Amino acid sequence: QVQVVESGGGLVQAGGSLRLSCAVSGRTFSSYAMGWFRQAPGKEREFVAAISWSGGDTYYTDSVKGRFTISRDNTKNTVYLQMNSLKPEDTAVYYCATGRRFAAVRDLEEYDYWGQGTQVTVSS
């Protein structure tokens, strides 16, 4: 049984930083891409960042480029999202998901196992 568990969310002031972690068990973690997504109240879930199986390729949505960094540690079966210079519009529930293949992609449909999400709230 695959388990995906996010942690690290919280309340932070605008301009602050948070690091999200996502631990995966029950799967060969190093064989698959990983992705971070977010969903704000009243909005659809959207892509934030993705990383390939090896960590060699990363992709970001335009609104977080230069502020967020996705990384992974295949020895710990964990993927991270370092979020700097946070803005109130970054407020959302952040979800981690395992990819269906090794390449990093943006499409939600290409991710199969999802965590429960962690709340990130940025105050102005």
Tab-separated table of N, CA, C and O in Angstrom:
chain	number	residue	atom	x	y	z
A	1	GLN	N	0.835	-1.187	0.000
A	1	GLN	CA	0.000	0.000	0.000
A	1	GLN	C	0.879	1.249	0.000
A	1	GLN	O	1.734	1.413	0.849
A	2	VAL	N	0.635	2.118	-0.979
A	2	VAL	CA	1.429	3.335	-1.096
A	2	VAL	C	0.870	4.393	-0.146
A	2	VAL	O	-0.330	4.635	-0.098
A	3	GLN	N	1.775	5.011	0.599
A	3	GLN	CA	1.397	6.108	1.479
A	3	GLN	C	2.209	7.338	1.141
A	3	GLN	O	3.418	7.249	0.929
A	4	VAL	N	1.521	8.475	1.107
A	4	VAL	CA	2.141	9.765	0.816
A	4	VAL	C	1.746	10.709	1.946
A	4	VAL	O	0.551	10.945	2.165
A	5	VAL	N	2.726	11.226	2.653
A	5	VAL	CA	2.433	12.041	3.830
A	5	VAL	C	3.213	13.352	3.765
A	5	VAL	O	4.438	13.355	3.777
A	6	GLU	N	2.462	14.454	3.708
A	6	GLU	CA	3.075	15.784	3.688
A	6	GLU	C	3.204	16.327	5.111
A	6	GLU	O	2.416	15.985	5.985
A	7	SER	N	4.172	17.223	5.280
A	7	SER	CA	4.338	17.918	6.550
A	7	SER	C	5.041	19.238	6.291
A	7	SER	O	5.588	19.452	5.198
A	8	GLY	N	5.011	20.116	7.299
A	8	GLY	CA	5.759	21.363	7.216
A	8	GLY	C	4.930	22.608	6.954
A	8	GLY	O	5.475	23.710	6.926
A	9	GLY	N	3.639	22.442	6.751
A	9	GLY	CA	2.812	23.623	6.535
A	9	GLY	C	2.662	24.442	7.806
A	9	GLY	O	3.097	24.042	8.883
A	10	GLY	N	2.039	25.607	7.654
A	10	GLY	CA	1.829	26.456	8.816
A	10	GLY	C	1.450	27.866	8.421
A	10	GLY	O	1.134	28.139	7.258
A	11	LEU	N	1.508	28.751	9.412
A	11	LEU	CA	1.187	30.163	9.219
A	11	LEU	C	2.473	30.963	9.198
A	11	LEU	O	3.321	30.812	10.095
A	12	VAL	N	2.630	31.798	8.190
A	12	VAL	CA	3.843	32.596	8.052
A	12	VAL	C	3.477	33.973	7.514
A	12	VAL	O	2.479	34.114	6.795
A	13	GLN	N	4.255	34.971	7.858
A	13	GLN	CA	4.025	36.311	7.340
A	13	GLN	C	4.554	36.430	5.913
A	13	GLN	O	5.468	35.694	5.509
A	14	ALA	N	3.983	37.347	5.174
A	14	ALA	CA	4.454	37.599	3.815
A	14	ALA	C	5.951	37.892	3.836
A	14	ALA	O	6.435	38.624	4.717
A	15	GLY	N	6.656	37.313	2.878
A	15	GLY	CA	8.100	37.457	2.829
A	15	GLY	C	8.852	36.362	3.555
A	15	GLY	O	10.076	36.249	3.415
A	16	GLY	N	8.139	35.556	4.313
A	16	GLY	CA	8.761	34.484	5.065
A	16	GLY	C	8.976	33.228	4.240
A	16	GLY	O	8.722	33.197	3.037
A	17	SER	N	9.436	32.174	4.921
A	17	SER	CA	9.780	30.921	4.257
A	17	SER	C	9.180	29.734	4.996
A	17	SER	O	8.968	29.787	6.222
A	18	LEU	N	8.928	28.679	4.243
A	18	LEU	CA	8.528	27.397	4.795
A	18	LEU	C	9.155	26.303	3.941
A	18	LEU	O	9.391	26.511	2.743
A	19	ARG	N	9.405	25.150	4.547
A	19	ARG	CA	9.843	23.992	3.784
A	19	ARG	C	8.880	22.854	4.015
A	19	ARG	O	8.706	22.399	5.155
A	20	LEU	N	8.268	22.405	2.936
A	20	LEU	CA	7.368	21.263	2.993
A	20	LEU	C	8.144	19.989	2.710
A	20	LEU	O	9.067	19.983	1.896
A	21	SER	N	7.749	18.931	3.382
A	21	SER	CA	8.334	17.619	3.151
A	21	SER	C	7.229	16.642	2.781
A	21	SER	O	6.075	16.800	3.197
A	22	CYS	N	7.600	15.628	2.019
A	22	CYS	CA	6.641	14.605	1.611
A	22	CYS	C	7.347	13.265	1.627
A	22	CYS	O	8.287	13.047	0.857
A	23	ALA	N	6.910	12.387	2.505
A	23	ALA	CA	7.501	11.063	2.632
A	23	ALA	C	6.611	10.028	1.956
A	23	ALA	O	5.393	10.036	2.132
A	24	VAL	N	7.249	9.154	1.198
A	24	VAL	CA	6.520	8.133	0.441
A	24	VAL	C	6.971	6.751	0.890
A	24	VAL	O	8.172	6.513	1.057
A	25	SER	N	6.028	5.862	1.065
A	25	SER	CA	6.344	4.477	1.392
A	25	SER	C	5.474	3.563	0.547
A	25	SER	O	4.436	3.975	0.027
A	26	GLY	N	5.929	2.322	0.406
A	26	GLY	CA	5.173	1.335	-0.341
A	26	GLY	C	5.392	1.357	-1.836
A	26	GLY	O	4.662	0.693	-2.579
A	27	ARG	N	6.420	2.101	-2.273
A	27	ARG	CA	6.701	2.189	-3.697
A	27	ARG	C	8.190	2.395	-3.885
A	27	ARG	O	8.872	2.902	-3.001
A	28	THR	N	8.689	2.031	-5.067
A	28	THR	CA	10.088	2.298	-5.390
A	28	THR	C	10.219	3.777	-5.714
A	28	THR	O	10.112	4.199	-6.879
A	29	PHE	N	10.452	4.556	-4.678
A	29	PHE	CA	10.405	6.016	-4.776
A	29	PHE	C	11.290	6.545	-5.893
A	29	PHE	O	10.905	7.437	-6.657
A	30	SER	N	12.487	6.003	-6.007
A	30	SER	CA	13.482	6.553	-6.928
A	30	SER	C	13.144	6.319	-8.395
A	30	SER	O	13.828	6.848	-9.271
A	31	SER	N	12.098	5.567	-8.688
A	31	SER	CA	11.755	5.264	-10.078
A	31	SER	C	10.735	6.229	-10.680
A	31	SER	O	10.451	6.150	-11.883
A	32	TYR	N	10.196	7.113	-9.864
A	32	TYR	CA	9.084	7.936	-10.327
A	32	TYR	C	9.310	9.421	-10.063
A	32	TYR	O	9.951	9.812	-9.090
A	33	ALA	N	8.731	10.220	-10.946
A	33	ALA	CA	8.711	11.657	-10.717
A	33	ALA	C	7.812	11.972	-9.521
A	33	ALA	O	6.983	11.153	-9.110
A	34	MET	N	7.985	13.164	-8.978
A	34	MET	CA	7.160	13.637	-7.880
A	34	MET	C	6.672	15.047	-8.190
A	34	MET	O	7.362	15.806	-8.880
A	35	GLY	N	5.524	15.386	-7.655
A	35	GLY	CA	4.981	16.706	-7.914
A	35	GLY	C	4.354	17.331	-6.689
A	35	GLY	O	3.934	16.621	-5.764
A	36	TRP	N	4.337	18.640	-6.676
A	36	TRP	CA	3.625	19.420	-5.661
A	36	TRP	C	2.513	20.197	-6.366
A	36	TRP	O	2.740	20.795	-7.437
A	37	PHE	N	1.356	20.208	-5.740
A	37	PHE	CA	0.200	20.921	-6.256
A	37	PHE	C	-0.415	21.711	-5.113
A	37	PHE	O	-0.089	21.477	-3.947
A	38	ARG	N	-1.306	22.632	-5.416
A	38	ARG	CA	-1.975	23.378	-4.356
A	38	ARG	C	-3.405	23.700	-4.761
A	38	ARG	O	-3.728	23.756	-5.951
A	39	GLN	N	-4.218	23.896	-3.745
A	39	GLN	CA	-5.615	24.225	-3.985
A	39	GLN	C	-6.052	25.276	-2.982
A	39	GLN	O	-6.051	25.021	-1.772
A	40	ALA	N	-6.411	26.438	-3.507
A	40	ALA	CA	-6.915	27.523	-2.671
A	40	ALA	C	-8.441	27.404	-2.577
A	40	ALA	O	-9.072	26.782	-3.446
A	41	PRO	N	-9.030	27.985	-1.548
A	41	PRO	CA	-10.489	27.904	-1.401
A	41	PRO	C	-11.220	28.411	-2.639
A	41	PRO	O	-10.920	29.497	-3.150
A	42	GLY	N	-12.154	27.618	-3.140
A	42	GLY	CA	-12.944	28.019	-4.285
A	42	GLY	C	-12.253	27.897	-5.624
A	42	GLY	O	-12.810	28.293	-6.652
A	43	LYS	N	-11.052	27.342	-5.619
A	43	LYS	CA	-10.295	27.210	-6.868
A	43	LYS	C	-9.964	25.757	-7.142
A	43	LYS	O	-9.994	24.919	-6.238
A	44	GLU	N	-9.601	25.480	-8.389
A	44	GLU	CA	-9.195	24.137	-8.755
A	44	GLU	C	-7.762	23.874	-8.285
A	44	GLU	O	-6.969	24.794	-8.110
A	45	ARG	N	-7.471	22.595	-8.125
A	45	ARG	CA	-6.113	22.222	-7.789
A	45	ARG	C	-5.193	22.561	-8.961
A	45	ARG	O	-5.525	22.292	-10.115
A	46	GLU	N	-4.032	23.144	-8.633
A	46	GLU	CA	-3.124	23.568	-9.690
A	46	GLU	C	-1.713	23.045	-9.460
A	46	GLU	O	-1.294	22.807	-8.322
A	47	PHE	N	-0.994	22.903	-10.550
A	47	PHE	CA	0.396	22.465	-10.516
A	47	PHE	C	1.280	23.543	-9.903
A	47	PHE	O	1.108	24.733	-10.177
A	48	VAL	N	2.235	23.114	-9.076
A	48	VAL	CA	3.218	24.036	-8.504
A	48	VAL	C	4.624	23.701	-8.994
A	48	VAL	O	5.316	24.561	-9.535
A	49	ALA	N	5.045	22.454	-8.797
A	49	ALA	CA	6.402	22.071	-9.154
A	49	ALA	C	6.477	20.560	-9.333
A	49	ALA	O	5.686	19.821	-8.743
A	50	ALA	N	7.431	20.132	-10.144
A	50	ALA	CA	7.655	18.705	-10.357
A	50	ALA	C	9.138	18.437	-10.494
A	50	ALA	O	9.910	19.319	-10.897
A	51	ILE	N	9.513	17.210	-10.182
A	51	ILE	CA	10.905	16.807	-10.261
A	51	ILE	C	10.970	15.393	-10.822
A	51	ILE	O	10.153	14.532	-10.477
A	52	SER	N	11.925	15.160	-11.697
A	52	SER	CA	12.067	13.847	-12.316
A	52	SER	C	12.613	12.833	-11.324
A	52	SER	O	13.040	13.179	-10.219
A	53	TRP	N	12.663	11.571	-11.735
A	53	TRP	CA	13.060	10.482	-10.843
A	53	TRP	C	14.450	10.698	-10.244
A	53	TRP	O	14.695	10.374	-9.084
A	54	SER	N	15.347	11.258	-11.024
A	54	SER	CA	16.725	11.438	-10.568
A	54	SER	C	16.955	12.796	-9.923
A	54	SER	O	18.004	13.035	-9.325
A	55	GLY	N	15.997	13.695	-10.089
A	55	GLY	CA	16.189	15.063	-9.619
A	55	GLY	C	16.858	15.954	-10.647
A	55	GLY	O	17.068	17.139	-10.400
A	56	GLY	N	17.161	15.401	-11.809
A	56	GLY	CA	17.874	16.162	-12.815
A	56	GLY	C	17.025	17.186	-13.554
A	56	GLY	O	17.545	18.150	-14.110
A	57	ASP	N	15.735	16.979	-13.575
A	57	ASP	CA	14.820	17.917	-14.241
A	57	ASP	C	13.780	18.418	-13.256
A	57	ASP	O	13.197	17.629	-12.509
A	58	THR	N	13.559	19.714	-13.293
A	58	THR	CA	12.539	20.314	-12.442
A	58	THR	C	11.707	21.295	-13.264
A	58	THR	O	12.208	21.885	-14.233
A	59	TYR	N	10.457	21.450	-12.873
A	59	TYR	CA	9.557	22.375	-13.555
A	59	TYR	C	8.745	23.117	-12.505
A	59	TYR	O	8.410	22.561	-11.463
A	60	TYR	N	8.422	24.367	-12.823
A	60	TYR	CA	7.676	25.204	-11.901
A	60	TYR	C	6.596	25.969	-12.653
A	60	TYR	O	6.775	26.344	-13.814
A	61	THR	N	5.513	26.237	-11.966
A	61	THR	CA	4.555	27.159	-12.525
A	61	THR	C	5.146	28.564	-12.460
A	61	THR	O	5.986	28.854	-11.580
A	62	ASP	N	4.756	29.419	-13.378
A	62	ASP	CA	5.408	30.719	-13.501
A	62	ASP	C	5.344	31.545	-12.221
A	62	ASP	O	6.292	32.275	-11.892
A	63	SER	N	4.259	31.431	-11.498
A	63	SER	CA	4.075	32.297	-10.333
A	63	SER	C	5.024	31.988	-9.176
A	63	SER	O	5.152	32.804	-8.255
A	64	VAL	N	5.695	30.839	-9.203
A	64	VAL	CA	6.600	30.490	-8.105
A	64	VAL	C	8.059	30.418	-8.540
A	64	VAL	O	8.941	30.215	-7.693
A	65	LYS	N	8.329	30.590	-9.819
A	65	LYS	CA	9.706	30.526	-10.298
A	65	LYS	C	10.559	31.574	-9.594
A	65	LYS	O	10.175	32.729	-9.465
A	66	GLY	N	11.741	31.137	-9.153
A	66	GLY	CA	12.641	32.033	-8.452
A	66	GLY	C	12.377	32.141	-6.969
A	66	GLY	O	13.188	32.704	-6.228
A	67	ARG	N	11.241	31.600	-6.513
A	67	ARG	CA	10.909	31.654	-5.081
A	67	ARG	C	10.830	30.258	-4.456
A	67	ARG	O	11.200	30.091	-3.299
A	68	PHE	N	10.356	29.287	-5.196
A	68	PHE	CA	10.208	27.916	-4.703
A	68	PHE	C	11.274	27.019	-5.330
A	68	PHE	O	11.658	27.207	-6.490
A	69	THR	N	11.710	26.023	-4.565
A	69	THR	CA	12.654	25.036	-5.067
A	69	THR	C	12.189	23.645	-4.658
A	69	THR	O	11.977	23.387	-3.466
A	70	ILE	N	12.056	22.768	-5.646
A	70	ILE	CA	11.709	21.380	-5.374
A	70	ILE	C	12.991	20.551	-5.395
A	70	ILE	O	13.881	20.785	-6.214
A	71	SER	N	13.080	19.601	-4.489
A	71	SER	CA	14.243	18.719	-4.441
A	71	SER	C	13.801	17.372	-3.886
A	71	SER	O	12.687	17.243	-3.365
A	72	ARG	N	14.668	16.376	-4.010
A	72	ARG	CA	14.331	15.057	-3.502
A	72	ARG	C	15.563	14.372	-2.955
A	72	ARG	O	16.687	14.630	-3.408
A	73	ASP	N	15.338	13.493	-2.009
A	73	ASP	CA	16.386	12.667	-1.444
A	73	ASP	C	15.918	11.224	-1.594
A	73	ASP	O	15.072	10.749	-0.820
A	74	ASN	N	16.450	10.537	-2.594
A	74	ASN	CA	15.988	9.175	-2.861
A	74	ASN	C	16.435	8.175	-1.800
A	74	ASN	O	15.891	7.078	-1.726
A	75	THR	N	17.399	8.558	-0.987
A	75	THR	CA	17.818	7.672	0.108
A	75	THR	C	16.827	7.741	1.268
A	75	THR	O	16.788	6.839	2.105
A	76	LYS	N	16.053	8.815	1.302
A	76	LYS	CA	15.070	8.993	2.382
A	76	LYS	C	13.628	8.894	1.892
A	76	LYS	O	12.691	9.120	2.658
A	77	ASN	N	13.448	8.601	0.595
A	77	ASN	CA	12.105	8.515	0.005
A	77	ASN	C	11.290	9.769	0.292
A	77	ASN	O	10.095	9.705	0.622
A	78	THR	N	11.937	10.913	0.148
A	78	THR	CA	11.313	12.175	0.525
A	78	THR	C	11.544	13.237	-0.552
A	78	THR	O	12.644	13.321	-1.111
A	79	VAL	N	10.517	14.024	-0.785
A	79	VAL	CA	10.625	15.171	-1.676
A	79	VAL	C	10.308	16.419	-0.866
A	79	VAL	O	9.517	16.369	0.086
A	80	TYR	N	10.954	17.516	-1.228
A	80	TYR	CA	10.831	18.764	-0.475
A	80	TYR	C	10.364	19.896	-1.390
A	80	TYR	O	10.580	19.865	-2.604
A	81	LEU	N	9.750	20.880	-0.764
A	81	LEU	CA	9.426	22.115	-1.465
A	81	LEU	C	9.843	23.270	-0.562
A	81	LEU	O	9.194	23.534	0.458
A	82	GLN	N	10.939	23.904	-0.919
A	82	GLN	CA	11.402	25.081	-0.184
A	82	GLN	C	10.696	26.303	-0.753
A	82	GLN	O	10.802	26.577	-1.955
A	83	MET	N	9.995	27.013	0.088
A	83	MET	CA	9.212	28.161	-0.356
A	83	MET	C	9.735	29.420	0.326
A	83	MET	O	9.672	29.542	1.548
A	84	ASN	N	10.265	30.326	-0.465
A	84	ASN	CA	10.796	31.593	0.031
A	84	ASN	C	9.973	32.752	-0.502
A	84	ASN	O	9.219	32.608	-1.458
A	85	SER	N	10.130	33.901	0.116
A	85	SER	CA	9.432	35.118	-0.316
A	85	SER	C	7.946	34.855	-0.507
A	85	SER	O	7.351	35.227	-1.535
A	86	LEU	N	7.354	34.234	0.472
A	86	LEU	CA	5.954	33.846	0.358
A	86	LEU	C	5.037	35.051	0.280
A	86	LEU	O	5.303	36.103	0.886
A	87	LYS	N	3.965	34.869	-0.484
A	87	LYS	CA	2.980	35.924	-0.705
A	87	LYS	C	1.608	35.440	-0.222
A	87	LYS	O	1.357	34.226	-0.215
A	88	PRO	N	0.727	36.340	0.112
A	88	PRO	CA	-0.624	35.913	0.525
A	88	PRO	C	-1.310	35.033	-0.515
A	88	PRO	O	-2.066	34.121	-0.151
A	89	GLU	N	-1.029	35.269	-1.783
A	89	GLU	CA	-1.653	34.453	-2.840
A	89	GLU	C	-1.110	33.025	-2.898
A	89	GLU	O	-1.623	32.201	-3.652
A	90	ASP	N	-0.080	32.732	-2.119
A	90	ASP	CA	0.416	31.354	-2.011
A	90	ASP	C	-0.398	30.540	-1.008
A	90	ASP	O	-0.190	29.330	-0.877
A	91	THR	N	-1.298	31.180	-0.304
A	91	THR	CA	-2.127	30.483	0.672
A	91	THR	C	-2.976	29.414	0.001
A	91	THR	O	-3.695	29.692	-0.963
A	92	ALA	N	-2.855	28.185	0.489
A	92	ALA	CA	-3.559	27.054	-0.114
A	92	ALA	C	-3.243	25.793	0.690
A	92	ALA	O	-2.354	25.800	1.549
A	93	VAL	N	-3.958	24.740	0.373
A	93	VAL	CA	-3.559	23.417	0.830
A	93	VAL	C	-2.597	22.865	-0.220
A	93	VAL	O	-2.921	22.856	-1.408
A	94	TYR	N	-1.442	22.418	0.235
A	94	TYR	CA	-0.415	21.907	-0.664
A	94	TYR	C	-0.422	20.377	-0.613
A	94	TYR	O	-0.388	19.784	0.474
A	95	TYR	N	-0.446	19.784	-1.803
A	95	TYR	CA	-0.487	18.337	-1.947
A	95	TYR	C	0.760	17.826	-2.657
A	95	TYR	O	1.246	18.443	-3.614
A	96	CYS	N	1.205	16.683	-2.207
A	96	CYS	CA	2.300	15.969	-2.845
A	96	CYS	C	1.716	14.753	-3.568
A	96	CYS	O	0.741	14.156	-3.084
A	97	ALA	N	2.305	14.402	-4.702
A	97	ALA	CA	1.794	13.253	-5.448
A	97	ALA	C	2.921	12.527	-6.155
A	97	ALA	O	3.920	13.145	-6.561
A	98	THR	N	2.747	11.224	-6.326
A	98	THR	CA	3.731	10.416	-7.039
A	98	THR	C	3.350	10.323	-8.509
A	98	THR	O	2.176	10.109	-8.849
A	99	GLY	N	4.344	10.439	-9.357
A	99	GLY	CA	4.092	10.377	-10.779
A	99	GLY	C	3.886	8.951	-11.274
A	99	GLY	O	4.299	7.988	-10.631
A	100	ARG	N	3.253	8.834	-12.431
A	100	ARG	CA	3.029	7.524	-13.041
A	100	ARG	C	4.264	7.045	-13.810
A	100	ARG	O	4.359	5.878	-14.183
A	101	ARG	N	5.187	7.955	-14.060
A	101	ARG	CA	6.390	7.599	-14.804
A	101	ARG	C	7.575	8.381	-14.267
A	101	ARG	O	7.428	9.172	-13.331
A	102	PHE	N	8.743	8.220	-14.894
A	102	PHE	CA	9.969	8.803	-14.348
A	102	PHE	C	10.155	10.270	-14.699
A	102	PHE	O	10.855	11.002	-14.009
A	103	ALA	N	9.515	10.713	-15.785
A	103	ALA	CA	9.707	12.092	-16.236
A	103	ALA	C	8.789	13.047	-15.478
A	103	ALA	O	7.638	12.721	-15.182
A	104	ALA	N	9.285	14.230	-15.202
A	104	ALA	CA	8.502	15.247	-14.518
A	104	ALA	C	7.523	15.886	-15.488
A	104	ALA	O	7.910	16.305	-16.577
A	105	VAL	N	6.258	15.951	-15.077
A	105	VAL	CA	5.229	16.539	-15.915
A	105	VAL	C	4.322	17.422	-15.072
A	105	VAL	O	4.316	17.330	-13.848
A	106	ARG	N	3.512	18.242	-15.741
A	106	ARG	CA	2.656	19.191	-15.040
A	106	ARG	C	1.225	18.689	-14.849
A	106	ARG	O	0.496	19.202	-14.014
A	107	ASP	N	0.806	17.741	-15.654
A	107	ASP	CA	-0.601	17.335	-15.681
A	107	ASP	C	-0.989	16.522	-14.452
A	107	ASP	O	-0.347	15.517	-14.131
A	108	LEU	N	-2.066	16.943	-13.799
A	108	LEU	CA	-2.535	16.222	-12.614
A	108	LEU	C	-2.829	14.764	-12.939
A	108	LEU	O	-2.634	13.886	-12.083
A	109	GLU	N	-3.296	14.490	-14.136
A	109	GLU	CA	-3.688	13.136	-14.510
A	109	GLU	C	-2.500	12.175	-14.553
A	109	GLU	O	-2.690	10.957	-14.574
A	110	GLU	N	-1.297	12.732	-14.598
A	110	GLU	CA	-0.090	11.904	-14.647
A	110	GLU	C	0.425	11.542	-13.255
A	110	GLU	O	1.516	10.991	-13.133
A	111	TYR	N	-0.357	11.836	-12.237
A	111	TYR	CA	0.026	11.510	-10.860
A	111	TYR	C	-1.032	10.601	-10.251
A	111	TYR	O	-2.238	10.836	-10.429
A	112	ASP	N	-0.575	9.572	-9.548
A	112	ASP	CA	-1.540	8.572	-9.126
A	112	ASP	C	-1.787	8.497	-7.624
A	112	ASP	O	-2.922	8.284	-7.204
A	113	TYR	N	-0.781	8.651	-6.818
A	113	TYR	CA	-0.988	8.591	-5.375
A	113	TYR	C	-0.783	9.971	-4.763
A	113	TYR	O	0.224	10.633	-5.036
A	114	TRP	N	-1.757	10.370	-3.939
A	114	TRP	CA	-1.781	11.724	-3.386
A	114	TRP	C	-1.804	11.682	-1.862
A	114	TRP	O	-2.401	10.784	-1.262
A	115	GLY	N	-1.180	12.699	-1.261
A	115	GLY	CA	-1.256	12.842	0.173
A	115	GLY	C	-2.533	13.568	0.583
A	115	GLY	O	-3.342	13.957	-0.266
A	116	GLN	N	-2.677	13.765	1.882
A	116	GLN	CA	-3.860	14.427	2.428
A	116	GLN	C	-3.747	15.942	2.362
A	116	GLN	O	-4.760	16.640	2.513
A	117	GLY	N	-2.571	16.448	2.152
A	117	GLY	CA	-2.378	17.877	2.043
A	117	GLY	C	-1.931	18.516	3.344
A	117	GLY	O	-2.178	17.993	4.432
A	118	THR	N	-1.254	19.641	3.217
A	118	THR	CA	-0.832	20.422	4.375
A	118	THR	C	-1.156	21.887	4.105
A	118	THR	O	-0.924	22.395	3.008
A	119	GLN	N	-1.728	22.549	5.096
A	119	GLN	CA	-2.182	23.927	4.930
A	119	GLN	C	-1.018	24.900	5.039
A	119	GLN	O	-0.232	24.844	5.992
A	120	VAL	N	-0.947	25.799	4.072
A	120	VAL	CA	0.005	26.910	4.108
A	120	VAL	C	-0.808	28.197	4.081
A	120	VAL	O	-1.609	28.416	3.168
A	121	THR	N	-0.604	29.028	5.094
A	121	THR	CA	-1.319	30.297	5.183
A	121	THR	C	-0.299	31.423	5.294
A	121	THR	O	0.550	31.394	6.192
A	122	VAL	N	-0.375	32.385	4.378
A	122	VAL	CA	0.543	33.510	4.363
A	122	VAL	C	-0.242	34.770	4.686
A	122	VAL	O	-1.164	35.144	3.952
A	123	SER	N	0.109	35.407	5.780
A	123	SER	CA	-0.594	36.616	6.194
A	123	SER	C	0.107	37.853	5.643
A	123	SER	O	1.321	37.877	5.480
A	124	SER	N	-0.688	38.878	5.363
A	124	SER	CA	-0.127	40.109	4.788
A	124	SER	C	0.275	41.093	5.865
A	124	SER	O	0.001	40.918	7.041
